[in-house]
Structure formats: structure tokens, C-alpha cells
PDB file of C-alpha atoms in Angstrom:
ATOM      1  CA  MET A1061      21.910   1.220  -9.672  1.00 56.00           C
ATOM      2  CA  PHE A1062      20.665   4.607  -8.745  1.00 62.00           C
ATOM      3  CA  HIS A1063      21.391   5.523 -12.875  1.00 68.00           C
ATOM      4  CA  ASN A1064      24.857   5.594 -12.322  1.00 76.00           C
ATOM      5  CA  LEU A1065      25.150   2.565 -15.763  1.00 78.00           C
ATOM      6  CA  ALA A1066      24.622   6.820 -17.247  1.00 76.00           C
ATOM      7  CA  LEU A1067      28.309   7.052 -16.083  1.00 80.00           C
ATOM      8  CA  PHE A1068      29.357   4.123 -18.693  1.00 79.00           C
ATOM      9  CA  GLY A1069      27.715   6.173 -21.658  1.00 77.00           C
ATOM     10  CA  LYS A1070      30.108   8.925 -20.809  1.00 81.00           C
ATOM     11  CA  ILE A1071      33.484   6.690 -21.538  1.00 87.00           C
ATOM     12  CA  GLY A1072      31.803   5.484 -24.292  1.00 82.00           C
ATOM     13  CA  VAL A1073      30.754   2.462 -23.080  1.00 83.00           C
ATOM     14  CA  ALA A1074      27.074   1.937 -25.341  1.00 83.00           C
ATOM     15  CA  LEU A1075      25.180  -0.695 -22.656  1.00 85.00           C
ATOM     16  CA  ASP A1076      21.621  -3.156 -24.180  1.00 87.00           C
ATOM     17  CA  ALA A1077      18.390  -3.452 -22.821  1.00 90.00           C
ATOM     18  CA  ALA A1078      19.040  -6.408 -21.155  1.00 89.00           C
ATOM     19  CA  THR A1079      21.811  -4.514 -18.467  1.00 85.00           C
ATOM     20  CA  GLU A1080      19.201  -1.561 -18.723  1.00 86.00           C
ATOM     21  CA  GLN A1081      16.598  -4.228 -17.328  1.00 90.00           C
ATOM     22  CA  MET A1082      18.583  -5.465 -14.731  1.00 90.00           C
ATOM     23  CA  SER A1083      19.883  -2.207 -13.400  1.00 87.00           C
ATOM     24  CA  ARG A1084      16.204  -1.108 -13.314  1.00 89.00           C
ATOM     25  CA  ASN A1085      14.761  -4.866 -11.255  1.00 93.00           C
ATOM     26  CA  MET A1086      17.145  -3.847  -8.679  1.00 92.00           C
ATOM     27  CA  GLN A1087      17.369  -1.006  -8.400  1.00 92.00           C
ATOM     28  CA  ASP A1088      13.086  -1.762  -7.664  1.00 94.00           C
ATOM     29  CA  ALA A1089      13.988  -5.006  -4.972  1.00 96.00           C
ATOM     30  CA  TRP A1090      15.941  -1.586  -3.267  1.00 94.00           C
ATOM     31  CA  ILE A1091      12.962   0.598  -3.198  1.00 95.00           C
ATOM     32  CA  ALA A1092      11.239  -1.890  -1.756  1.00 96.00           C
ATOM     33  CA  PHE A1093      13.251  -3.298   0.805  1.00 96.00           C
ATOM     34  CA  THR A1094      13.289  -0.744   2.531  1.00 97.00           C
ATOM     35  CA  ARG A1095      10.226   1.295   2.031  1.00 97.00           C
ATOM     36  CA  SER A1096       8.694  -2.714   3.529  1.00 96.00           C
ATOM     37  CA  GLY A1097      11.864  -5.255   3.836  1.00 96.00           C
ATOM     38  CA  ASN A1098      11.142  -7.006   0.995  1.00 96.00           C
ATOM     39  CA  PRO A1099      12.554  -6.849  -1.896  1.00 96.00           C
ATOM     40  CA  ASP A1100      10.222  -8.492  -4.173  1.00 94.00           C
ATOM     41  CA  THR A1101       9.066  -6.817  -6.501  1.00 96.00           C
ATOM     42  CA  PRO A1102       6.202  -6.755  -9.200  1.00 95.00           C
ATOM     43  CA  ALA A1103       8.758  -7.803 -10.938  1.00 92.00           C
ATOM     44  CA  LEU A1104      11.337  -9.964  -9.405  1.00 94.00           C
ATOM     45  CA  SER A1105      10.281 -12.445  -6.900  1.00 94.00           C
ATOM     46  CA  TRP A1106      12.402 -12.458  -4.317  1.00 94.00           C
ATOM     47  CA  PRO A1107      11.942 -15.183  -1.253  1.00 94.00           C
ATOM     48  CA  ALA A1108      13.096 -14.469   3.288  1.00 93.00           C
ATOM     49  CA  TYR A1109      16.921 -16.888   3.533  1.00 94.00           C
ATOM     50  CA  ASP A1110      16.846 -19.268   5.426  1.00 95.00           C
ATOM     51  CA  THR A1111      20.368 -22.449   5.983  1.00 93.00           C
ATOM     52  CA  ASN A1112      17.603 -25.035   4.232  1.00 95.00           C
ATOM     53  CA  ARG A1113      16.697 -23.097   0.650  1.00 96.00           C
ATOM     54  CA  ARG A1114      19.447 -20.986   0.893  1.00 96.00           C
ATOM     55  CA  ALA A1115      17.476 -19.258  -1.447  1.00 96.00           C
ATOM     56  CA  THR A1116      20.043 -16.163  -2.803  1.00 96.00           C
ATOM     57  CA  MET A1117      18.186 -13.989  -5.705  1.00 96.00           C
ATOM     58  CA  VAL A1118      21.440 -14.155  -8.841  1.00 95.00           C
ATOM     59  CA  TRP A1119      21.456 -10.310 -10.714  1.00 93.00           C
ATOM     60  CA  ASN A1120      22.382 -10.865 -14.315  1.00 89.00           C
ATOM     61  CA  ARG A1121      20.121 -10.758 -18.160  1.00 85.00           C
ATOM     62  CA  GLU A1122      17.900 -13.337 -17.100  1.00 89.00           C
ATOM     63  CA  SER A1123      17.528 -12.425 -12.607  1.00 93.00           C
ATOM     64  CA  GLY A1124      15.494 -15.170 -10.549  1.00 95.00           C
ATOM     65  CA  VAL A1125      16.444 -16.933  -6.813  1.00 97.00           C
ATOM     66  CA  VAL A1126      18.486 -19.575  -7.575  1.00 97.00           C
ATOM     67  CA  ASP A1127      18.141 -22.206  -4.203  1.00 97.00           C
ATOM     68  CA  ASP A1128      21.826 -22.267  -2.092  1.00 96.00           C
ATOM     69  CA  PRO A1129      23.784 -21.465  -5.577  1.00 94.00           C
ATOM     70  CA  GLU A1130      27.545 -22.709  -5.221  1.00 93.00           C
ATOM     71  CA  ALA A1131      26.871 -24.723  -2.606  1.00 93.00           C
ATOM     72  CA  GLU A1132      29.868 -27.410  -3.274  1.00 93.00           C
ATOM     73  CA  ARG A1133      32.546 -23.641  -2.759  1.00 93.00           C
ATOM     74  CA  ARG A1134      30.737 -22.303   0.311  1.00 90.00           C
ATOM     75  CA  LYS A1135      31.094 -25.687   1.672  1.00 92.00           C
ATOM     76  CA  MET A1136      34.101 -26.637   1.114  1.00 92.00           C
ATOM     77  CA  LEU A1137      35.584 -21.992   3.484  1.00 89.00           C
ATOM     78  CA  VAL A1138      32.882 -24.336   5.262  1.00 86.00           C
ATOM     79  CA  ARG A1139      35.028 -26.724   6.472  1.00 86.00           C
ATOM     80  CA  GLU A1140      38.398 -24.724   6.139  1.00 84.00           C
ATOM     81  CA  ILE A1141      37.129 -21.945   8.379  1.00 86.00           C
ATOM     82  CA  VAL A1142      35.655 -24.778  10.985  1.00 72.00           C
TER      83      VAL A1142
END
């Protein structure tokens, strides 16, 4: 994010086009969020979080919103804390 991937080239790590695109999408979401409070971009729609849907952006080669990812792990942690 914010051109930090360029540092990998300085240590000999090659990046593929998918990783570079993910970085651009993440940077665009941060810029949109700082401008408007909403991270939506033309490339990625990112709905507001609520505890019913628990819509979470998962950044990867195919980034997108996943509803309540790792729900069982989250529920286990809640049981341990409460």
C-alpha cells in the first residue's frame, strides 16, 4: 500500500501483476475512505459493517467482501472472553 511494494524490488523480490493490482485497489479504498468516510471504489464495493451481516473486505488476488469470515473462530473467541 502507498508504494511500499516498490521496496520489495530493492531486495530482489519480484511482484506479479495480481499483487500490484491488489495494492492499487487497497490504496484506492484508503483514499476514498479519507475523502468521504466510505471506502467504495469503482473497482470494489465495500458495504458498511453491521453485526448482522459482518461484511468484511478480504484482500487477496481476488479481493472482495465476505460475510462473517471465520465465524466459528470469532464465536469461539467471544465465548472465551465473555
